[in-house]
Coordinates of C-alpha atoms and ligand atoms in Angstrom, one line a residue:
X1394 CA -19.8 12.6 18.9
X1395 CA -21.6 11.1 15.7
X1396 CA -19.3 8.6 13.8
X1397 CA -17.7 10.1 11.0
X1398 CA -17.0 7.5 7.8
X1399 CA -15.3 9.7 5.8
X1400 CA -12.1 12.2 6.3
X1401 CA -13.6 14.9 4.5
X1402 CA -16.8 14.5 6.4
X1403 CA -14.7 14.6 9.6
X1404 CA -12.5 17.4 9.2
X1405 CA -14.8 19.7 7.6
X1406 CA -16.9 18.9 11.4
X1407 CA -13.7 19.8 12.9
X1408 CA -13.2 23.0 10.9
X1409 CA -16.7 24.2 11.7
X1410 CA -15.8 23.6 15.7
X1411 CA -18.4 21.3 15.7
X1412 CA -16.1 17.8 17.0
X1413 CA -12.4 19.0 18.5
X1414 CA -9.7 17.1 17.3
X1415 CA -9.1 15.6 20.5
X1416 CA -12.9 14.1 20.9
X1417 CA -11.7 13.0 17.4
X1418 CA -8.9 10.9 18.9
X1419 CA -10.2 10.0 21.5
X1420 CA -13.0 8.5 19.7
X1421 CA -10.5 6.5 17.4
X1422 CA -8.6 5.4 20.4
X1423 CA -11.7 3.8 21.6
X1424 CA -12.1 2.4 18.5
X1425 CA -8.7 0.7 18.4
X1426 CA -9.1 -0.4 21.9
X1427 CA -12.8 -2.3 21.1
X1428 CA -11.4 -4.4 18.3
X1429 CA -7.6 -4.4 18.6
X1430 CA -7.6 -8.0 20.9
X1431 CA -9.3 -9.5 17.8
X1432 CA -7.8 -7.8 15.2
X1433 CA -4.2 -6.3 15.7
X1434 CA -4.1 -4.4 13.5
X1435 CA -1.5 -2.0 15.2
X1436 CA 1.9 -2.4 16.3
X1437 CA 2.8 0.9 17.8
X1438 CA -0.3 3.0 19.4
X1439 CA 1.1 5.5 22.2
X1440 CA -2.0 7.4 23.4
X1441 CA -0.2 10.2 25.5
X1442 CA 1.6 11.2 22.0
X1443 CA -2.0 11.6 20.2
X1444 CA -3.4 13.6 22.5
X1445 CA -0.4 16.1 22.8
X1446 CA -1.0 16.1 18.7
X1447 CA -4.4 16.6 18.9
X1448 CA -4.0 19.3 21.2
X1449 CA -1.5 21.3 19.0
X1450 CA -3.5 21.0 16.2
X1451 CA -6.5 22.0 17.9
X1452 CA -4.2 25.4 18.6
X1453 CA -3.6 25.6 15.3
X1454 CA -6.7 25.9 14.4
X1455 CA -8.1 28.1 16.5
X1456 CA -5.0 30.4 15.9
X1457 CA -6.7 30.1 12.2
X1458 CA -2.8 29.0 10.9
X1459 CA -4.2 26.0 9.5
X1460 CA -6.8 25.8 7.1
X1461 CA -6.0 22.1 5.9
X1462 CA -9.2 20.4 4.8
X1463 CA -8.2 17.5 6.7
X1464 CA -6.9 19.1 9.7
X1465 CA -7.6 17.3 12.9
X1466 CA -8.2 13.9 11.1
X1467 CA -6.6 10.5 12.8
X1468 CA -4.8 8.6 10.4
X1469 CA -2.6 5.1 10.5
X1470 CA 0.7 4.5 8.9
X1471 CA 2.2 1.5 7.9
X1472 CA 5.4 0.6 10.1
X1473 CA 8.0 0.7 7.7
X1474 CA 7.7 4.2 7.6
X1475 CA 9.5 6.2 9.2
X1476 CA 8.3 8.7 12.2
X1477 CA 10.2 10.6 14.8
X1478 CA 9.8 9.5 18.2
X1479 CA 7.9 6.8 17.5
X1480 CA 8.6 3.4 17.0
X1481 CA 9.2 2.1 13.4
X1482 CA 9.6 -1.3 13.1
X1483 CA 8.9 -3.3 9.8
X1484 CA 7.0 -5.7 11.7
X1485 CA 10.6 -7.5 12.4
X1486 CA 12.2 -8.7 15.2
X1487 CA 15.3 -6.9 13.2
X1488 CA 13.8 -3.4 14.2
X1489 CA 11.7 -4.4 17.2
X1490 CA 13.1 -1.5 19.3
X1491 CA 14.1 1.1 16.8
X1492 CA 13.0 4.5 17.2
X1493 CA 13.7 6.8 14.1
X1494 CA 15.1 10.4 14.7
X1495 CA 13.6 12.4 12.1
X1496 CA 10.5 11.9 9.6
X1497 CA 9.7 10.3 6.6
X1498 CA 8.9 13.1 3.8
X1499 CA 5.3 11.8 3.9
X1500 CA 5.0 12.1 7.6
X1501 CA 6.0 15.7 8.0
X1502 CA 3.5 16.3 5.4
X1503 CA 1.0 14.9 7.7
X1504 CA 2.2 16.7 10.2
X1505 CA 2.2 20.1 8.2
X1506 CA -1.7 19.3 6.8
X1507 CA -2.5 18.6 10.8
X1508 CA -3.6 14.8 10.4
X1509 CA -3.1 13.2 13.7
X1510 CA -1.0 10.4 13.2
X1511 CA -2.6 7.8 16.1
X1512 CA 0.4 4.8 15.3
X1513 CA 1.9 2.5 13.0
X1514 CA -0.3 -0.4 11.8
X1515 CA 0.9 -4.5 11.2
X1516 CA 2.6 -5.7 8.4
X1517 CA 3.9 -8.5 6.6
X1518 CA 7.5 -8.5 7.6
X1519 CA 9.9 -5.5 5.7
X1520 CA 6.5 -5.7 2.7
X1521 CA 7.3 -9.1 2.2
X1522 CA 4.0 -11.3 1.8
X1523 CA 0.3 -11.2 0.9
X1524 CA -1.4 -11.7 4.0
X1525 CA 0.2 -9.8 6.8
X1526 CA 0.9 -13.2 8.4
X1527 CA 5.0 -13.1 8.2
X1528 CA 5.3 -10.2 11.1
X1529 CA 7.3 -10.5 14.0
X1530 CA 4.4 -9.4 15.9
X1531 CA 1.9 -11.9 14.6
X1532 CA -1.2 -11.8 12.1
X1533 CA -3.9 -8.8 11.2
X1534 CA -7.2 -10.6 10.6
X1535 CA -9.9 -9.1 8.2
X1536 CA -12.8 -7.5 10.0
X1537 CA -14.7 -8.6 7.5
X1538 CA -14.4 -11.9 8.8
X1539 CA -11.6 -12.3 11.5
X1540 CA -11.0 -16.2 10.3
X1541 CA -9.3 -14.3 7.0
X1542 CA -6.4 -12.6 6.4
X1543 CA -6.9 -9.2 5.1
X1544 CA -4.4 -9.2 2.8
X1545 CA -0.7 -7.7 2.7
X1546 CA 1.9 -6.3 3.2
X1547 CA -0.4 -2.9 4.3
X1548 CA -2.7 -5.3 6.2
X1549 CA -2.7 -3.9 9.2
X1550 CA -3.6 0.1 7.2
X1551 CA -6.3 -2.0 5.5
X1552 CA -7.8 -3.9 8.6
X1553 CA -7.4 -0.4 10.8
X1554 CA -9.5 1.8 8.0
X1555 CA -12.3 -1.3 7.4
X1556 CA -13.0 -1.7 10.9
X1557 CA -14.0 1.8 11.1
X1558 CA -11.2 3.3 13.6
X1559 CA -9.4 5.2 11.1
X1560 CA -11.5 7.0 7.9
X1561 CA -7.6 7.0 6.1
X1562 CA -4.1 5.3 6.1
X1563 CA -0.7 5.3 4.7
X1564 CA 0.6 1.8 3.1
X1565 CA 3.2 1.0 0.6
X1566 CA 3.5 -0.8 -2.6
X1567 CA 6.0 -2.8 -3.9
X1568 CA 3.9 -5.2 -5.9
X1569 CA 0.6 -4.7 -4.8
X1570 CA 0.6 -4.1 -0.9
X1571 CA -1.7 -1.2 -0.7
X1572 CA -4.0 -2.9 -3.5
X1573 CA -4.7 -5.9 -2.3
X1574 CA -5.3 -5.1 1.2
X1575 CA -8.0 -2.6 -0.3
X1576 CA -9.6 -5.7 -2.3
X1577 CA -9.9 -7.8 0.1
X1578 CA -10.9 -5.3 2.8
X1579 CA -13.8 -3.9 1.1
X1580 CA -11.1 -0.4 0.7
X1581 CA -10.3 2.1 -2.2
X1582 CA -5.9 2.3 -2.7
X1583 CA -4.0 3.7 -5.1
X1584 CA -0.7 2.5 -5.8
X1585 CA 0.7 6.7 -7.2
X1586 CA 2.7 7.0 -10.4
X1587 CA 6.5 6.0 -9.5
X1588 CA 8.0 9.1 -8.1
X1589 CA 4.9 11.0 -7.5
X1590 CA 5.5 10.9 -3.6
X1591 CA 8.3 10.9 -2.0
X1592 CA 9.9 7.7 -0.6
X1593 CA 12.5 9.3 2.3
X1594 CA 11.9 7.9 4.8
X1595 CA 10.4 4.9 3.8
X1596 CA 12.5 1.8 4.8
X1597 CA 13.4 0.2 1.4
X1598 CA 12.3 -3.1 0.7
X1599 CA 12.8 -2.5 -3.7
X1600 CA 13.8 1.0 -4.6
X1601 CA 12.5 0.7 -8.3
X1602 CA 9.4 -0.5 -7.1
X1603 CA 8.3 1.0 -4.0
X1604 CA 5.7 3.4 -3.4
X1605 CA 3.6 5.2 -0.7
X1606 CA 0.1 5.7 -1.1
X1607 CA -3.2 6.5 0.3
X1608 CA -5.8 3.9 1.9
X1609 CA -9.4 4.7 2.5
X1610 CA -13.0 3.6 2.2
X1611 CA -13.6 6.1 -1.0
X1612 CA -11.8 7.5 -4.1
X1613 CA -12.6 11.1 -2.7
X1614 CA -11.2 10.5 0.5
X1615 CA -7.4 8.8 -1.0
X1616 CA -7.7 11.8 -3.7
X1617 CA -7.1 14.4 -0.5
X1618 CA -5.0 12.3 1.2
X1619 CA -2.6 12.2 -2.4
X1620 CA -3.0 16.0 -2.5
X1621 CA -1.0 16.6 1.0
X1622 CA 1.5 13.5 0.6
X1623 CA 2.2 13.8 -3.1
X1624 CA 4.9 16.3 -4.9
X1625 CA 8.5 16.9 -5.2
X1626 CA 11.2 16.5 -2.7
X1627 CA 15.0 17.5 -2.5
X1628 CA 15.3 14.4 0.0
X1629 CA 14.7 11.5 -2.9
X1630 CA 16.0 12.8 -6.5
X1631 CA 13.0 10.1 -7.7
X1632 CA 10.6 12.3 -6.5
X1633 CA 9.3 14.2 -9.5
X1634 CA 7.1 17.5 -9.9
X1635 CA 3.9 17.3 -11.6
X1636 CA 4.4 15.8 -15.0
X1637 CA 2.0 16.4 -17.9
X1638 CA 0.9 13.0 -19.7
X1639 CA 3.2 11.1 -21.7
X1640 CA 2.9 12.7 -25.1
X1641 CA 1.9 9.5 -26.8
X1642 CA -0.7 8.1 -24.6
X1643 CA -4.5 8.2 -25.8
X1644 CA -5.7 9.7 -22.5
X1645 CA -4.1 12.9 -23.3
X1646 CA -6.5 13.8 -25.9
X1647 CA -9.6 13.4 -23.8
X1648 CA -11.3 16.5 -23.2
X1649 CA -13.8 15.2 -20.1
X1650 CA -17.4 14.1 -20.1
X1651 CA -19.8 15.2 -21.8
X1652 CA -23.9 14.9 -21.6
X1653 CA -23.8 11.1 -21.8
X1654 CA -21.9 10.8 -18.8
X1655 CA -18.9 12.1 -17.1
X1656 CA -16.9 9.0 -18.3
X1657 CA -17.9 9.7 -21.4
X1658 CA -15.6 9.9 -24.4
X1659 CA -13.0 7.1 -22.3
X1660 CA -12.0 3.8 -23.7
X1661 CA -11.5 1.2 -21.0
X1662 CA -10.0 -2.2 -21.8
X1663 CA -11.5 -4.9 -19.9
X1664 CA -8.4 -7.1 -19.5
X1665 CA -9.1 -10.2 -21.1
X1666 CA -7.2 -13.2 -19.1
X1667 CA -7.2 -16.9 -19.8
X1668 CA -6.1 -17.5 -16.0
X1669 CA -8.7 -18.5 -13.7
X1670 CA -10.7 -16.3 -11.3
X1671 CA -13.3 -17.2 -8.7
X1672 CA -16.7 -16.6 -9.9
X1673 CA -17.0 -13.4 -8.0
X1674 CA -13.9 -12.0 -9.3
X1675 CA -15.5 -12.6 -12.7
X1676 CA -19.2 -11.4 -11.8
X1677 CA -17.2 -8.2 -10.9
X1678 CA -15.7 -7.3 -13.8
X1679 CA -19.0 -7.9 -15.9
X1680 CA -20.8 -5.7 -13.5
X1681 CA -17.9 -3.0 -13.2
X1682 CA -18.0 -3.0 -17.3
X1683 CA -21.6 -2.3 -16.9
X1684 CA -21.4 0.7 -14.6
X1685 CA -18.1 2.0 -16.9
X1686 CA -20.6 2.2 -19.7
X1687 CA -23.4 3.3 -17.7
X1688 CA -21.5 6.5 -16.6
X1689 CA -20.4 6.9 -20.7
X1690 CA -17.2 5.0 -21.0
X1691 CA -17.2 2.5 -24.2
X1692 CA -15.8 -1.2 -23.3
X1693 CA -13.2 -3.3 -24.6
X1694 CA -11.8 -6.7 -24.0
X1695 CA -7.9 -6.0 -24.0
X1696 CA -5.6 -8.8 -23.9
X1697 CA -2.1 -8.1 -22.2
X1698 CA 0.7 -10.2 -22.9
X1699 CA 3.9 -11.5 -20.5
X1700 CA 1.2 -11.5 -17.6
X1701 CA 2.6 -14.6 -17.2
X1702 CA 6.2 -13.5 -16.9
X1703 CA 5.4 -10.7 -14.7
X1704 CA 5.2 -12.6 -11.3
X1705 CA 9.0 -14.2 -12.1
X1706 CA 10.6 -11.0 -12.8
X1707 CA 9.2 -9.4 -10.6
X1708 CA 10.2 -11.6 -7.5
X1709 CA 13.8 -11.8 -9.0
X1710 CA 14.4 -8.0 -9.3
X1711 CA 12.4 -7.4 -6.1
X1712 CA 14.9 -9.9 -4.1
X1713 CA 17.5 -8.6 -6.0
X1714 CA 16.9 -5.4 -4.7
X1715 CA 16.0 -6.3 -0.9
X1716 CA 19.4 -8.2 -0.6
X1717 CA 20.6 -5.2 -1.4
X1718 CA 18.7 -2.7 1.0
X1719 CA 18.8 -5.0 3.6
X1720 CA 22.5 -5.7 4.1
X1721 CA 22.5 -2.3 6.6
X1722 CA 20.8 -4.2 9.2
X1723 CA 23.5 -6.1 10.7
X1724 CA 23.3 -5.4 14.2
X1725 CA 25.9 -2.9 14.2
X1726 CA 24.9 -0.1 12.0
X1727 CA 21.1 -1.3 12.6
X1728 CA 19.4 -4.0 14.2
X1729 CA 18.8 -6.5 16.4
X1730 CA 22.3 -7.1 18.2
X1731 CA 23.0 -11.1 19.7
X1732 CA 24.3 -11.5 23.3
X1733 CA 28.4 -10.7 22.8
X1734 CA 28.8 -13.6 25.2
X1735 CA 27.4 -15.9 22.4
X1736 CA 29.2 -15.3 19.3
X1737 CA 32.7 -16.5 18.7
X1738 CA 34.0 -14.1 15.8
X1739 CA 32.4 -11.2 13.2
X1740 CA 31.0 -13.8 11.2
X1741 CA 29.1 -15.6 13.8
X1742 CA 28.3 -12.1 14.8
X1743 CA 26.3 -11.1 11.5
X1744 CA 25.1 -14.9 10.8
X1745 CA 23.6 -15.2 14.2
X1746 CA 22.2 -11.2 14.4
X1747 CA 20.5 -11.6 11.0
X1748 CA 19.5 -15.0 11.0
X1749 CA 17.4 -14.6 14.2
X1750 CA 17.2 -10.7 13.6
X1751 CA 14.7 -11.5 10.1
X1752 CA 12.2 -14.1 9.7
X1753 CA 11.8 -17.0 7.5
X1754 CA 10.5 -15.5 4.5
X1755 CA 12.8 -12.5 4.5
X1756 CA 15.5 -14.7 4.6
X1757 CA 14.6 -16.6 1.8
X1758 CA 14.0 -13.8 -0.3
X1759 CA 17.8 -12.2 0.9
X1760 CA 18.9 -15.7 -0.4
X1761 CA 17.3 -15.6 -3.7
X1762 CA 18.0 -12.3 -4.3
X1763 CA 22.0 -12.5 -3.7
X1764 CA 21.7 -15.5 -5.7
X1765 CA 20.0 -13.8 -8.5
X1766 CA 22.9 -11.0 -8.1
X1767 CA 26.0 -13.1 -7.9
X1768 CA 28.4 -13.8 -10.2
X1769 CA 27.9 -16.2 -13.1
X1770 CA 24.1 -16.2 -12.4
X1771 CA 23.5 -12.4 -13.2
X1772 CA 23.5 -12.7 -16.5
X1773 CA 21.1 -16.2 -16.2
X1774 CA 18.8 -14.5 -14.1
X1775 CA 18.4 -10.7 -12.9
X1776 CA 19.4 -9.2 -16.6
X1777 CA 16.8 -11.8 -18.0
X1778 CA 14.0 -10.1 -15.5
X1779 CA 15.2 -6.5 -16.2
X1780 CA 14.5 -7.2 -19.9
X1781 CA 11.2 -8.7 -19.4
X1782 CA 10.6 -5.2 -17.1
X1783 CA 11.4 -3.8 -20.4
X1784 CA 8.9 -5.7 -22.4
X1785 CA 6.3 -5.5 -20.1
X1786 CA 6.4 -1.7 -20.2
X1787 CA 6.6 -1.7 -24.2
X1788 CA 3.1 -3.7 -23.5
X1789 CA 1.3 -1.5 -21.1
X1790 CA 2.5 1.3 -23.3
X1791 CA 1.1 -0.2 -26.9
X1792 CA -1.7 -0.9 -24.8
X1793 CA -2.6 3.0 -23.4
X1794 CA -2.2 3.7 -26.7
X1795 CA -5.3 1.9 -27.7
X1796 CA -7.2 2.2 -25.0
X1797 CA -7.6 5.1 -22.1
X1798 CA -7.5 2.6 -18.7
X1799 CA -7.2 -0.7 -18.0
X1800 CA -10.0 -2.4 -16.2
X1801 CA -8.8 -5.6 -14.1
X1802 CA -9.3 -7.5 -11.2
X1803 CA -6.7 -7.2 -8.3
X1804 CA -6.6 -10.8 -7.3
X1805 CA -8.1 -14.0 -8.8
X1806 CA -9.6 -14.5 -5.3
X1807 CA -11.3 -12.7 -2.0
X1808 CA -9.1 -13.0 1.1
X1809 CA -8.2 -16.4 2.2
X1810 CA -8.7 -17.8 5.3
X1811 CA -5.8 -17.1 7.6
X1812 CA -2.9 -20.2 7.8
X1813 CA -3.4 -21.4 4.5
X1814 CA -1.3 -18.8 2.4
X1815 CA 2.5 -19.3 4.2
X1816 CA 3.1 -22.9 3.5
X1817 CA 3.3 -22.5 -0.5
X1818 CA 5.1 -19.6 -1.4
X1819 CA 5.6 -20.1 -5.0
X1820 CA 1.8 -19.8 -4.9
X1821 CA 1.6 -16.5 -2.6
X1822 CA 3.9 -15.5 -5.1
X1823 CA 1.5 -16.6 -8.4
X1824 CA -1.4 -14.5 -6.7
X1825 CA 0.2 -11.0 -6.8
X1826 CA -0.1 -11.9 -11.2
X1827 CA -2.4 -8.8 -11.8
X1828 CA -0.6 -6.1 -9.3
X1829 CA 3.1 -6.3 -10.3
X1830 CA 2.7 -4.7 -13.6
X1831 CA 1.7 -1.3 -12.3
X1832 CA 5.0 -1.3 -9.9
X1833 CA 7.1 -3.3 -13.1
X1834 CA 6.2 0.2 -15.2
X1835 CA 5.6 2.6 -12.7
X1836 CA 2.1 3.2 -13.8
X1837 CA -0.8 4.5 -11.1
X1838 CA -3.1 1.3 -10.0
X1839 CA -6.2 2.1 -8.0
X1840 CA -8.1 -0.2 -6.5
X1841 CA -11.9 0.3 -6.1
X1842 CA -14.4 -2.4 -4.5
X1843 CA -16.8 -4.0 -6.5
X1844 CA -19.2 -6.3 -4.5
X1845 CA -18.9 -9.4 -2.1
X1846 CA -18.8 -12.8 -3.3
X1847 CA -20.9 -15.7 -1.2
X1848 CA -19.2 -15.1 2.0
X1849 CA -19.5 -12.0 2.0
X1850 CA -16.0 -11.0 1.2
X1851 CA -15.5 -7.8 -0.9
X1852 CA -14.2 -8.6 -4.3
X1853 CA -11.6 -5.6 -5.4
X1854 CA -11.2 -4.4 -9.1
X1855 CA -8.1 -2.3 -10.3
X1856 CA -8.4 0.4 -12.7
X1857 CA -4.8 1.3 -14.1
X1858 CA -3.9 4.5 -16.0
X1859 CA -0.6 6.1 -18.0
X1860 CA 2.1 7.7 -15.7
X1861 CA 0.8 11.1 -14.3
X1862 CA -3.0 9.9 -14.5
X1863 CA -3.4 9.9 -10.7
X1864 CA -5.5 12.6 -10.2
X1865 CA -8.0 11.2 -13.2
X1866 CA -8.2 7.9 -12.2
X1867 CA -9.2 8.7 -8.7
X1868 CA -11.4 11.4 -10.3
X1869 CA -12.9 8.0 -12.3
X1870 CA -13.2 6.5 -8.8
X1871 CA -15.2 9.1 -6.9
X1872 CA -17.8 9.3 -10.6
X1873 CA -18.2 5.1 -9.6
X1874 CA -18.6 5.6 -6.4
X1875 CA -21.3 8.4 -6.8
X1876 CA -23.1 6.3 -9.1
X1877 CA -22.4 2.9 -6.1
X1878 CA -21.7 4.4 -2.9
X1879 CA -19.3 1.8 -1.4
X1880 CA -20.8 -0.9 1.0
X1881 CA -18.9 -0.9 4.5
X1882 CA -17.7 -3.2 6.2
X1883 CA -20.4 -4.2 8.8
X1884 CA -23.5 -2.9 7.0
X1885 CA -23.7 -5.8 4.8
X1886 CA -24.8 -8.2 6.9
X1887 CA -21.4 -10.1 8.1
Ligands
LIG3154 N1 3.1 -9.6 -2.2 C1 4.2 -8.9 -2.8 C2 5.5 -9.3 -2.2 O1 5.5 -10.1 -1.3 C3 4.0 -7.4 -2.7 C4 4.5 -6.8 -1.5 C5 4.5 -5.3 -1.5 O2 3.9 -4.7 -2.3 N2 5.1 -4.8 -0.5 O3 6.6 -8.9 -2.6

């Protein structure tokens, strides 16, 4: 069977009868098994399940009853969310043997479309991190060079999909941890419009934040991933039908490309930033402006304001939130449970469940969070963040009034190596300054790569849009990408 690089590619092979889905998995199995000592990229992968999957699909289709385009496909999912019968565990000791009963919303929809869903990939532990180094189960390294991290919290979606034994993947994104992982793997991500897919089933890190979205190697391939996980659902009242565009953005009046390019008529503002970015971070955002104009768009610098403030408030309302969401895992409603025989009352009970139960950095964050919630510091603190939320979205919004996407990078730097990220966290924290906004306002993010730098690392670029502009900027994507097909990992010489 010929190695397929792209989902559409593959299931349009499968449609045609000319791969069965179970060659399919089989062949991505083999894949996972080849680089999964090196990379570990996966937490949960049970091969009898797959096959079973692939088999009823492969009924399916025969039977002609489904017509999905990407019917037959493998795909990861992250492991905080949620699938029945198999094992769904945050990459925490916490949930290292929980098994969930029913489906996330986005699951069944894989299920529905046909995608085979071959296991639940690393992750930083509950989302928490940058580098998919704070799992229980220990770190993802980047197959572009397995001495570097590839990024997190979706590491293990991003390291699964670059190494070539997925073509598409399921993260989430609470502040830039399907983004990221895209940059710095060489990937394509979009971080969707707030409430554009359904979180149930997704096990909460911070509700107002959160997101599911699609991971692949190309625009084209995350745009038919959105289609099947995307729309409405009774089970999570944010999850919102198709909304027009907000009356008073300036997208709304575009009207499409015309013969000097299909990008023509946009305005992109090149984000203007006096914080420093390694040389290739700034070589890609001179070259991405280039192609942006090559393929019609005109070119602006655009300065954004409150960057700076971004990073704080995030982290406080983020914390905020996960001390919240994560008081239900106390060993009795969930969790990992301590020998009775060791604890002396209730309290010991809970203090010794959940402080072995989470890891360091979750802790911390509980800590800060509760802290950032409690009495006589609220006002000090988490009502101070939730107005600079406000600001920041009266900023993005003056801005897409101007101008009709914002052209950024994702991070000032390409991947770092891995163990040199965990021991600073204040500065982990400093390096997620470009991605929070989109999650702050709720506005779609995708991130598209742009180049290597001297290693060879792939530099990412984010392009972010007004609420509801999903479709477009992934449309903006796959025009780039025609224009630059996307280098993969492995063909560049590393
Ligand atoms: N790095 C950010 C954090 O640690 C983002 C994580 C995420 O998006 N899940 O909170």
């Amino acid at each position: 069977m010929p190695d397929f690089k792209h989902a559409a590619a593959l299931g349009k092979a499968i449609a045609a009868r000319q791969v069965s889905v179970r060659e399919a998995a089989e062949q991505a199995l083999k894949a996972i098994d080849r680089r999964e000592p090196q990379l570990k990229a996966w937490i949960t992968v049970d091969p009898e399940q797959v096959l079973r999957q692939a088999d009823a699909v492969q009924r399916q289709i025969d039977q002609g009853i489904n017509r999905s385009p990407l019917a037959g496909v493998p795909i990861a999912v992250k492991d905080n969310i949620s699938t029945r019968g198999l094992r769904t565990t945050c990459g925490s000791r916490m949930l290292a043997d929980y098994t969930p009963p029913f489906d996330a919303t986005v699951a069944t929809r894989l299920r529905q479309a046909g995608l085979v869903i071959l296991g639940k990939t690393n992750l930083d532990e509950f989302a928490m991190g940058s580098t998919t180094e704070t799992s229980w189960f220990g770190p993802t390294r980047n197959p572009w060079n397995p001495g570097h991290v590839p990024g997190g919290s979706s590491g293990g979606s991003a390291a699964a999909t670059a190494a070539g034994q997925v073509t598409l993947a399921l993260g989430s994104d609470t502040g830039g941890s399907i983004r990221q992982p895209c940059a710095w793997c060489g990937l394509t991500g979009l971080k969707p419009t707030y409430g554009t897919v359904s979180r149930y089933g997704l096990i909460a890190y911070a509700s107002s934040l959160d997101q599911i979205g699609p991971m692949a190697v190309t625009a084209g391939d995350c745009r038919a991933l959105y289609e099947i996980v995307a729309g409405p659902d009774s089970r999570d009242s944010t999850a919102l039908p198709d909304s027009p565009l907000p009356a008073d953005c300036k997208l709304r009046a575009w009207a499409g490309g015309d013969a000097r390019g299909p990008l023509a008529g946009l305005v992109v503002g090149c984000l203007d930033d006096a914080a420093p970015v390694q040389p290739a971070v700034s070589a890609a955002m001179a070259a991405a402006a280039r192609q942006l104009e090559a393929l019609g768009a005109a070119v602006e610098p655009l300065k954004l304001t409150l960057l700076d403030e971004a990073v704080p408030a995030y982290y406080l309302i983020a914390t905020a939130e996960a001390s919240s969401n994560l008081a239900r895992f106390d060993g009795i409603r969930y969790g990992y449970r301590p020998d009775d025989a060791d604890v002396a009352d209730v309290a010991d009970y809970y203090a010794k469940g959940r402080s072995r139960g989470f890891g360091r950095e979750v802790r911390r964050r509980i800590l800060l969070g509760t802290f950032a919630l409690s009495a006589g510091y609220y006002d000090a603190w988490y009502l101070q963040a939730l107005k600079v939320r406000r600001l920041v979205c009266a900023g993005y919004d003056g801005a897409l009034r101007r101008v009709d996407l914002i052209l950024s990078p994702v991070s000032a730097t390409t991947a770092p190596k891995l163990g040199a990220s965990l021991a600073d966290p204040l500065a982990m924290y400093q390096s997620d300054r470009y991605t929070v906004a989109a999650n702050l306002t709720g506005l779609p993010a995708l991130a598209l790569p742009f180049g290597q730098d001297g290693l060879g690392l792939p530099v990412g670029l984010q392009l972010t849009g007004p609420s509801f502009s999903d479709r477009l900027l992934l449309a903006a994507g796959e025009h780039i990408q025609a224009a630059q097909p996307v280098a993969r990992c492995g063909e560049v010489g590393v």
